[in-house]
mmCIF file of C-alpha atoms in Angstrom:
data_model
loop_
_atom_site.group_PDB
_atom_site.id
_atom_site.type_symbol
_atom_site.label_atom_id
_atom_site.label_comp_id
_atom_site.label_asym_id
_atom_site.label_seq_id
_atom_site.Cartn_x
_atom_site.Cartn_y
_atom_site.Cartn_z
ATOM 1 C CA MET K 1 78.904 72.875 120.171
ATOM 2 C CA SER K 2 78.741 70.589 123.213
ATOM 3 C CA VAL K 3 76.272 71.338 126.009
ATOM 4 C CA ARG K 4 77.843 71.532 129.451
ATOM 5 C CA ASN K 5 75.950 70.698 132.616
ATOM 6 C CA LEU K 6 76.461 69.213 136.055
ATOM 7 C CA THR K 7 77.347 65.874 134.446
ATOM 8 C CA THR K 8 80.213 67.638 132.678
ATOM 9 C CA ASP K 9 81.412 68.911 136.036
ATOM 10 C CA GLN K 10 81.119 65.456 137.554
ATOM 11 C CA TYR K 11 83.227 63.930 134.778
ATOM 12 C CA ALA K 12 85.913 66.598 135.177
ATOM 13 C CA LEU K 13 86.138 66.012 138.923
ATOM 14 C CA LEU K 14 86.219 62.230 138.588
ATOM 15 C CA GLU K 15 89.083 62.612 136.124
ATOM 16 C CA PHE K 16 90.791 64.813 138.696
ATOM 17 C CA LYS K 17 90.311 62.116 141.357
ATOM 18 C CA HIS K 18 91.717 59.394 139.108
ATOM 19 C CA ARG K 19 94.902 61.362 138.472
ATOM 20 C CA ILE K 20 95.879 61.964 142.073
ATOM 21 C CA VAL K 21 96.965 59.972 145.077
ATOM 22 C CA ASP K 22 94.702 60.604 148.060
ATOM 23 C CA PRO K 23 96.585 59.148 151.054
ATOM 24 C CA HIS K 24 93.644 59.561 153.438
ATOM 25 C CA ASN K 25 91.088 58.192 150.926
ATOM 26 C CA ILE K 26 88.800 61.106 151.604
ATOM 27 C CA LEU K 27 87.903 61.575 147.952
ATOM 28 C CA ALA K 28 87.822 57.841 147.265
ATOM 29 C CA ASN K 29 85.114 57.341 149.881
ATOM 30 C CA ASN K 30 83.176 60.527 149.231
ATOM 31 C CA TRP K 31 83.460 61.403 145.552
ATOM 32 C CA THR K 32 81.183 58.704 144.171
ATOM 33 C CA THR K 33 78.285 58.683 141.746
ATOM 34 C CA ALA K 34 76.060 57.589 144.622
ATOM 35 C CA THR K 35 75.862 61.192 145.831
ATOM 36 C CA SER K 36 75.411 64.511 144.106
ATOM 37 C CA VAL K 37 78.563 66.325 143.016
ATOM 38 C CA CYS K 38 77.346 69.299 145.029
ATOM 39 C CA ASN K 39 77.693 67.261 148.236
ATOM 40 C CA TRP K 40 81.240 66.081 147.627
ATOM 41 C CA VAL K 41 83.998 67.146 150.005
ATOM 42 C CA GLY K 42 85.567 70.423 148.897
ATOM 43 C CA VAL K 43 82.939 71.033 146.209
ATOM 44 C CA SER K 44 80.253 73.715 146.190
ATOM 45 C CA CYS K 45 77.569 74.463 143.624
ATOM 46 C CA ALA K 46 75.846 77.679 142.709
ATOM 47 C CA SER K 47 72.244 77.719 143.880
ATOM 48 C CA LYS K 48 70.995 79.325 140.682
ATOM 49 C CA HIS K 49 72.641 77.215 137.973
ATOM 50 C CA ARG K 50 73.437 74.068 140.003
ATOM 51 C CA ARG K 51 76.927 73.983 138.552
ATOM 52 C CA VAL K 52 80.185 73.557 140.451
ATOM 53 C CA ASN K 53 81.452 76.997 141.460
ATOM 54 C CA ALA K 54 84.118 76.075 144.023
ATOM 55 C CA LEU K 55 86.807 73.415 144.289
ATOM 56 C CA ASN K 56 88.600 73.956 147.585
ATOM 57 C CA LEU K 57 90.853 71.118 148.773
ATOM 58 C CA PRO K 58 93.664 72.678 150.833
ATOM 59 C CA ASN K 59 95.844 70.770 153.311
ATOM 60 C CA MET K 60 94.853 67.260 152.184
ATOM 61 C CA ASN K 61 98.278 65.845 151.210
ATOM 62 C CA LEU K 62 97.029 65.185 147.685
ATOM 63 C CA ILE K 63 99.681 64.107 145.177
ATOM 64 C CA GLY K 64 99.515 64.410 141.416
ATOM 65 C CA THR K 65 99.195 66.777 138.490
ATOM 66 C CA VAL K 66 96.484 69.323 137.788
ATOM 67 C CA PRO K 67 94.477 67.789 134.921
ATOM 68 C CA PRO K 68 93.329 69.817 131.901
ATOM 69 C CA GLN K 69 89.755 68.620 132.504
ATOM 70 C CA LEU K 70 89.423 71.232 135.255
ATOM 71 C CA GLY K 71 89.101 73.705 132.404
ATOM 72 C CA ASN K 72 85.608 72.250 131.816
ATOM 73 C CA LEU K 73 84.345 73.558 135.175
ATOM 74 C CA SER K 74 83.057 76.614 133.380
ATOM 75 C CA PHE K 75 81.183 78.047 136.387
ATOM 76 C CA LEU K 76 84.147 77.774 138.744
ATOM 77 C CA VAL K 77 84.698 80.879 140.873
ATOM 78 C CA SER K 78 87.123 79.564 143.506
ATOM 79 C CA LEU K 79 90.024 77.130 143.018
ATOM 80 C CA ASP K 80 92.074 76.321 146.128
ATOM 81 C CA LEU K 81 94.529 73.403 145.967
ATOM 82 C CA SER K 82 97.078 74.936 148.338
ATOM 83 C CA HIS K 83 99.286 73.041 150.797
ATOM 84 C CA ASN K 84 99.292 69.785 148.857
ATOM 85 C CA ASN K 85 101.840 67.966 146.711
ATOM 86 C CA PHE K 86 100.785 68.858 143.185
ATOM 87 C CA TYR K 87 103.631 68.882 140.680
ATOM 88 C CA GLY K 88 104.227 69.405 136.968
ATOM 89 C CA HIS K 89 103.023 72.201 134.694
ATOM 90 C CA LEU K 90 99.751 74.035 135.054
ATOM 91 C CA PRO K 91 97.462 73.204 132.123
ATOM 92 C CA THR K 92 96.593 75.999 129.706
ATOM 93 C CA GLU K 93 92.952 74.893 129.937
ATOM 94 C CA LEU K 94 92.710 76.802 133.217
ATOM 95 C CA GLY K 95 92.564 79.894 131.018
ATOM 96 C CA GLN K 96 89.028 78.832 130.048
ATOM 97 C CA LEU K 97 87.677 79.457 133.561
ATOM 98 C CA SER K 98 86.392 82.933 132.817
ATOM 99 C CA ARG K 99 84.376 83.211 136.046
ATOM 100 C CA LEU K 100 87.301 82.549 138.380
ATOM 101 C CA LYS K 101 87.887 85.083 141.145
ATOM 102 C CA LEU K 102 90.320 83.143 143.343
ATOM 103 C CA ILE K 103 93.301 80.997 142.346
ATOM 104 C CA GLU K 104 95.151 79.617 145.364
ATOM 105 C CA LEU K 105 97.851 77.089 144.449
ATOM 106 C CA SER K 106 100.540 77.945 146.985
ATOM 107 C CA PHE K 107 102.728 75.410 148.801
ATOM 108 C CA ASN K 108 102.932 72.761 146.128
ATOM 109 C CA PHE K 109 105.688 71.577 143.773
ATOM 110 C CA LEU K 110 104.384 73.071 140.542
ATOM 111 C CA SER K 111 106.994 73.674 137.843
ATOM 112 C CA GLY K 112 107.246 75.236 134.423
ATOM 113 C CA GLU K 113 106.261 78.766 133.532
ATOM 114 C CA ILE K 114 103.357 80.790 134.845
ATOM 115 C CA PRO K 115 100.702 80.252 132.154
ATOM 116 C CA SER K 116 100.249 83.316 129.985
ATOM 117 C CA CYS K 117 96.621 82.209 129.543
ATOM 118 C CA PHE K 118 95.928 83.533 133.035
ATOM 119 C CA GLY K 119 95.726 86.904 131.305
ATOM 120 C CA ARG K 120 92.284 85.895 130.020
ATOM 121 C CA LEU K 121 90.940 85.624 133.568
ATOM 122 C CA ASN K 122 89.974 89.228 134.056
ATOM 123 C CA LYS K 123 87.664 88.550 137.015
ATOM 124 C CA VAL K 124 90.368 87.104 139.246
ATOM 125 C CA LEU K 125 90.904 89.100 142.431
ATOM 126 C CA TYR K 126 93.445 86.824 144.116
ATOM 127 C CA LEU K 127 96.266 84.912 142.435
ATOM 128 C CA SER K 128 98.635 83.056 144.736
ATOM 129 C CA LEU K 129 101.322 80.718 143.396
ATOM 130 C CA TRP K 130 103.853 81.181 146.145
ATOM 131 C CA ASN K 131 106.192 78.491 147.347
ATOM 132 C CA ASN K 132 106.384 76.383 144.197
ATOM 133 C CA ASN K 133 109.125 75.695 141.633
ATOM 134 C CA LEU K 134 107.830 77.930 138.866
ATOM 135 C CA THR K 135 110.390 79.226 136.372
ATOM 136 C CA GLY K 136 110.532 81.539 133.385
ATOM 137 C CA THR K 137 109.516 85.182 133.493
ATOM 138 C CA ILE K 138 106.451 87.013 134.740
ATOM 139 C CA PRO K 139 104.071 86.982 131.766
ATOM 140 C CA GLN K 140 103.123 90.410 130.496
ATOM 141 C CA SER K 141 99.629 89.027 130.013
ATOM 142 C CA LEU K 142 99.040 89.092 133.781
ATOM 143 C CA ALA K 143 98.523 92.830 133.331
ATOM 144 C CA LYS K 144 95.219 91.985 131.638
ATOM 145 C CA MET K 145 93.822 90.644 134.902
ATOM 146 C CA SER K 146 92.268 94.036 135.398
ATOM 147 C CA ASN K 147 90.479 93.289 138.678
ATOM 148 C CA LEU K 148 93.474 91.669 140.372
ATOM 149 C CA GLU K 149 93.961 92.829 143.955
ATOM 150 C CA ILE K 150 96.558 90.355 145.235
ATOM 151 C CA LEU K 151 99.446 88.937 143.179
ATOM 152 C CA ASP K 152 101.633 86.572 145.175
ATOM 153 C CA LEU K 153 104.522 84.829 143.392
ATOM 154 C CA ARG K 154 106.922 84.580 146.336
ATOM 155 C CA HIS K 155 109.424 81.760 146.732
ATOM 156 C CA ASN K 156 109.683 80.519 143.171
ATOM 157 C CA LEU K 157 112.451 80.511 140.552
ATOM 158 C CA VAL K 158 111.027 83.292 138.402
ATOM 159 C CA GLN K 159 113.643 85.401 136.624
ATOM 160 C CA GLY K 160 113.982 88.368 134.296
ATOM 161 C CA HIS K 161 112.598 91.868 134.667
ATOM 162 C CA ILE K 162 109.398 92.976 136.333
ATOM 163 C CA PRO K 163 107.174 93.822 133.366
ATOM 164 C CA THR K 164 106.193 97.456 133.057
ATOM 165 C CA GLU K 165 102.683 96.327 132.142
ATOM 166 C CA ILE K 166 101.972 95.417 135.769
ATOM 167 C CA SER K 167 101.302 99.121 136.273
ATOM 168 C CA ASN K 168 98.014 98.503 134.424
ATOM 169 C CA LEU K 169 96.712 96.618 137.470
ATOM 170 C CA LEU K 170 94.954 99.637 138.904
ATOM 171 C CA ASN K 171 93.199 97.651 141.663
ATOM 172 C CA LEU K 172 96.326 95.904 142.936
ATOM 173 C CA ARG K 173 96.663 96.095 146.723
ATOM 174 C CA ILE K 174 99.401 93.550 147.395
ATOM 175 C CA LEU K 175 102.378 92.806 145.125
ATOM 176 C CA ARG K 176 104.576 90.007 146.452
ATOM 177 C CA LEU K 177 107.498 88.909 144.283
ATOM 178 C CA ALA K 178 110.032 88.174 147.034
ATOM 179 C CA PHE K 179 112.546 85.310 146.962
ATOM 180 C CA ASN K 180 112.820 84.852 143.219
ATOM 181 C CA ARG K 181 115.571 85.601 140.693
ATOM 182 C CA LEU K 182 114.289 88.879 139.315
ATOM 183 C CA SER K 183 116.823 91.388 138.005
ATOM 184 C CA GLY K 184 117.048 94.847 136.515
ATOM 185 C CA SER K 185 115.439 97.980 137.852
ATOM 186 C CA VAL K 186 111.885 98.236 139.099
ATOM 187 C CA PRO K 187 109.769 100.102 136.528
ATOM 188 C CA SER K 188 108.996 103.473 138.094
ATOM 189 C CA VAL K 189 105.399 103.233 136.872
ATOM 190 C CA ILE K 190 104.836 100.470 139.448
ATOM 191 C CA TYR K 191 104.939 103.204 142.075
ATOM 192 C CA ASN K 192 101.994 104.884 140.365
ATOM 193 C CA ILE K 193 99.527 102.184 141.438
ATOM 194 C CA SER K 194 97.749 104.223 144.092
ATOM 195 C CA SER K 195 95.819 101.231 145.446
ATOM 196 C CA LEU K 196 98.988 99.437 146.647
ATOM 197 C CA HIS K 197 99.200 98.608 150.341
ATOM 198 C CA MET K 198 102.249 96.350 150.109
ATOM 199 C CA ILE K 199 105.252 95.997 147.811
ATOM 200 C CA SER K 200 107.420 92.997 148.654
ATOM 201 C CA LEU K 201 110.520 92.436 146.491
ATOM 202 C CA THR K 202 112.888 90.969 149.095
ATOM 203 C CA SER K 203 115.736 88.681 148.023
ATOM 204 C CA ASN K 204 116.080 89.139 144.293
ATOM 205 C CA SER K 205 118.807 90.783 142.199
ATOM 206 C CA LEU K 206 116.981 94.036 141.605
ATOM 207 C CA SER K 207 119.037 97.180 141.126
ATOM 208 C CA GLY K 208 118.760 100.862 140.405
ATOM 209 C CA SER K 209 117.720 103.727 142.637
ATOM 210 C CA LEU K 210 114.396 104.652 144.162
ATOM 211 C CA PRO K 211 112.577 107.646 142.661
ATOM 212 C CA GLU K 212 112.644 110.718 144.872
ATOM 213 C CA VAL K 213 108.871 110.886 144.498
ATOM 214 C CA ILE K 214 108.309 107.162 145.114
ATOM 215 C CA CYS K 215 105.483 107.928 147.542
ATOM 216 C CA ARG K 216 103.695 110.591 145.528
ATOM 217 C CA HIS K 217 101.066 108.170 144.244
ATOM 218 C CA LEU K 218 101.132 105.669 147.123
ATOM 219 C CA PRO K 219 98.856 107.132 149.804
ATOM 220 C CA ASN K 220 97.840 103.670 151.049
ATOM 221 C CA LEU K 221 101.265 102.019 151.227
ATOM 222 C CA GLU K 222 101.776 100.249 154.559
ATOM 223 C CA ALA K 223 104.742 97.976 153.812
ATOM 224 C CA LEU K 224 107.777 98.343 151.544
ATOM 225 C CA TYR K 225 110.094 95.318 151.590
ATOM 226 C CA LEU K 226 113.218 95.777 149.438
ATOM 227 C CA ALA K 227 115.862 93.935 151.477
ATOM 228 C CA LEU K 228 118.510 91.629 149.988
ATOM 229 C CA ASN K 229 118.795 93.230 146.571
ATOM 230 C CA GLU K 230 121.258 95.547 144.832
ATOM 231 C CA PHE K 231 119.457 98.880 145.142
ATOM 232 C CA SER K 232 121.726 101.926 145.287
ATOM 233 C CA GLY K 233 121.510 105.681 145.532
ATOM 234 C CA GLN K 234 119.997 107.579 148.411
ATOM 235 C CA ILE K 235 116.912 106.827 150.437
ATOM 236 C CA PRO K 236 114.362 109.295 149.048
ATOM 237 C CA SER K 237 114.122 112.397 151.224
ATOM 238 C CA ARG K 238 110.379 112.459 150.573
ATOM 239 C CA ILE K 239 109.816 108.957 151.906
ATOM 240 C CA ASP K 240 107.555 110.553 154.509
ATOM 241 C CA GLU K 241 104.891 111.074 151.843
ATOM 242 C CA CYS K 242 104.027 107.394 152.446
ATOM 243 C CA ARG K 243 102.138 108.509 155.528
ATOM 244 C CA ARG K 244 100.694 105.093 156.364
ATOM 245 C CA LEU K 245 103.970 103.198 156.147
ATOM 246 C CA GLN K 246 104.389 100.679 158.970
ATOM 247 C CA ASN K 247 107.193 98.413 157.723
ATOM 248 C CA LEU K 248 110.256 99.640 155.822
ATOM 249 C CA THR K 249 113.010 97.093 155.143
ATOM 250 C CA LEU K 250 115.989 98.226 153.070
ATOM 251 C CA GLU K 251 118.799 96.146 154.588
ATOM 252 C CA PHE K 252 121.450 94.334 152.536
ATOM 253 C CA ASN K 253 121.522 96.770 149.618
ATOM 254 C CA ARG K 254 123.901 99.508 148.465
ATOM 255 C CA PHE K 255 122.081 102.606 149.636
ATOM 256 C CA SER K 256 124.416 105.511 150.382
ATOM 257 C CA GLY K 257 124.218 108.989 151.833
ATOM 258 C CA SER K 258 122.559 109.747 155.129
ATOM 259 C CA ILE K 259 119.367 108.637 156.806
ATOM 260 C CA PRO K 260 116.809 111.254 155.738
ATOM 261 C CA ARG K 261 115.364 113.303 158.561
ATOM 262 C CA SER K 262 111.957 112.981 156.993
ATOM 263 C CA ILE K 263 111.751 109.379 158.235
ATOM 264 C CA GLY K 264 110.829 110.920 161.565
ATOM 265 C CA ASN K 265 107.461 111.920 160.095
ATOM 266 C CA LEU K 266 106.423 108.287 159.594
ATOM 267 C CA THR K 267 104.656 108.091 162.945
ATOM 268 C CA ARG K 268 102.976 104.745 162.102
ATOM 269 C CA LEU K 269 106.300 103.034 161.401
ATOM 270 C CA LYS K 270 106.822 99.845 163.411
ATOM 271 C CA LEU K 271 109.784 98.183 161.691
ATOM 272 C CA LEU K 272 112.748 100.099 160.289
ATOM 273 C CA TYR K 273 115.530 97.959 158.805
ATOM 274 C CA LEU K 274 118.438 99.872 157.272
ATOM 275 C CA GLY K 275 121.494 97.744 158.043
ATOM 276 C CA ARG K 276 124.211 96.418 155.717
ATOM 277 C CA ASN K 277 124.137 99.451 153.436
ATOM 278 C CA ASN K 278 126.623 102.274 152.866
ATOM 279 C CA LEU K 279 124.732 104.831 154.928
ATOM 280 C CA GLU K 280 126.846 107.308 156.873
ATOM 281 C CA GLY K 281 126.586 110.353 159.061
ATOM 282 C CA GLU K 282 124.558 110.847 162.185
ATOM 283 C CA ILE K 283 121.318 109.198 163.163
ATOM 284 C CA PRO K 284 118.783 112.020 162.852
ATOM 285 C CA TRP K 285 117.180 112.985 166.138
ATOM 286 C CA GLU K 286 113.809 113.011 164.334
ATOM 287 C CA ILE K 287 113.736 109.214 164.641
ATOM 288 C CA GLY K 288 112.680 109.894 168.205
ATOM 289 C CA ASN K 289 109.319 110.978 166.784
ATOM 290 C CA LEU K 290 108.528 107.436 165.642
ATOM 291 C CA ILE K 291 106.063 106.798 168.451
ATOM 292 C CA SER K 292 104.992 103.387 167.070
ATOM 293 C CA LEU K 293 108.482 102.014 166.370
ATOM 294 C CA GLU K 294 109.123 98.495 167.668
ATOM 295 C CA ARG K 295 112.414 97.654 165.996
ATOM 296 C CA LEU K 296 115.271 99.848 164.784
ATOM 297 C CA ASP K 297 117.845 97.818 162.888
ATOM 298 C CA ALA K 298 120.833 99.704 161.466
ATOM 299 C CA PRO K 299 124.039 97.634 161.969
ATOM 300 C CA PHE K 300 127.191 97.299 159.858
ATOM 301 C CA MET K 301 127.276 100.748 158.301
ATOM 302 C CA ARG K 302 129.213 104.014 158.617
ATOM 303 C CA LEU K 303 127.008 105.829 161.071
ATOM 304 C CA SER K 304 128.824 108.170 163.424
ATOM 305 C CA GLY K 305 128.225 110.703 166.169
ATOM 306 C CA LEU K 306 126.138 110.393 169.302
ATOM 307 C CA ILE K 307 123.251 107.992 169.621
ATOM 308 C CA PRO K 308 120.267 110.342 169.984
ATOM 309 C CA HIS K 309 118.769 109.965 173.444
ATOM 310 C CA PHE K 310 115.344 110.640 171.910
ATOM 311 C CA ILE K 311 115.331 107.069 170.600
ATOM 312 C CA PHE K 312 115.141 105.743 174.127
ATOM 313 C CA ASN K 313 111.991 107.736 174.787
ATOM 314 C CA ILE K 314 110.028 105.555 172.358
ATOM 315 C CA SER K 315 107.978 103.390 174.725
ATOM 316 C CA SER K 316 107.018 100.876 172.021
ATOM 317 C CA LEU K 317 110.630 100.108 171.070
ATOM 318 C CA LYS K 318 111.614 96.476 171.714
ATOM 319 C CA VAL K 319 114.844 96.017 169.737
ATOM 320 C CA ILE K 320 117.654 98.434 168.847
ATOM 321 C CA ASN K 321 120.511 97.070 166.756
ATOM 322 C CA LEU K 322 123.235 99.592 165.906
ATOM 323 C CA ALA K 323 126.199 97.193 165.960
ATOM 324 C CA ASN K 324 129.379 97.790 163.941
ATOM 325 C CA ASN K 325 129.100 101.515 163.392
ATOM 326 C CA SER K 326 131.166 104.405 164.763
ATOM 327 C CA LEU K 327 128.582 105.652 167.219
ATOM 328 C CA SER K 328 129.249 106.982 170.691
ATOM 329 C CA GLY K 329 127.328 107.906 173.809
ATOM 330 C CA ASN K 330 126.842 106.845 177.423
ATOM 331 C CA LEU K 331 124.534 103.845 177.233
ATOM 332 C CA THR K 332 124.172 103.705 181.007
ATOM 333 C CA VAL K 333 122.605 107.140 181.034
ATOM 334 C CA LEU K 334 120.525 106.425 177.950
ATOM 335 C CA LEU K 335 119.131 103.193 179.332
ATOM 336 C CA ARG K 336 118.446 104.824 182.682
ATOM 337 C CA ASN K 337 116.393 107.425 180.884
ATOM 338 C CA LYS K 338 114.579 104.625 179.033
ATOM 339 C CA LYS K 339 113.548 103.046 182.334
ATOM 340 C CA GLN K 340 112.285 106.367 183.639
#
């Protein structure tokens, strides 16, 4: 069994340097054997063990692949290579970094599948791979990252179903899977993760209806982004059980029925996007109770009847878009009341 020490870390980082193009020569001039690894740019060492515990090199225009030798940085807690030009597959050796708590690799050109070996990293709190070219499916093994609080896979080419196993992430606060190629229905057990503050699934090919009791186990939910999918059925009448909801975006789906009156109980709501669905009927007057509302967006639907004058009493409201409906009312009077 080989003994690992700070020299091991130094070798791994020098191998990293040799594999990348550093256009500003920051690493070339600083990462040298003339100085301690712990003093290199972007490198930190733990005071107790004197081993590298952080490699943070964001926004440096670095170009190259992520070498497998990084898997030898066995005391690494933080890995941030975001906003660079890394490409190619992520090495499976990253699964050896059992102390990792942060993985930030967003805004690169990484390709291939999300490594299933990430499932071994059960101390990770933050995993961000957004804005890359990752393909394949979401590995079920990610559900083994039991301490994960933030999972951000936005803006990739990930496809397939959302694995039911994600519901095992009982500490998850933010789930961001928007702008991928996901399909199928969202497993209802996802809505049982009571720690969730945000669910972002915008711009996929997700379908199915929302459970009537979607909010029963989501007391902390502040944002629900479901726009640009293929959801159908009615907006749950008990949506108001998400008491802390601030942003609700459901536009460009196939929701039908009427706007539930219970939405008026979401007094923290700031953004309400409902347009480009099959909603019909009147706009409930209870929307006038949304004292924090800043934008009401409900165009291109089958809404009818009078525009409730209560809406214009909301002092925080900045934008109202009700275009292409069958609504009526005297806007001159309504706007005059708004000014008063």
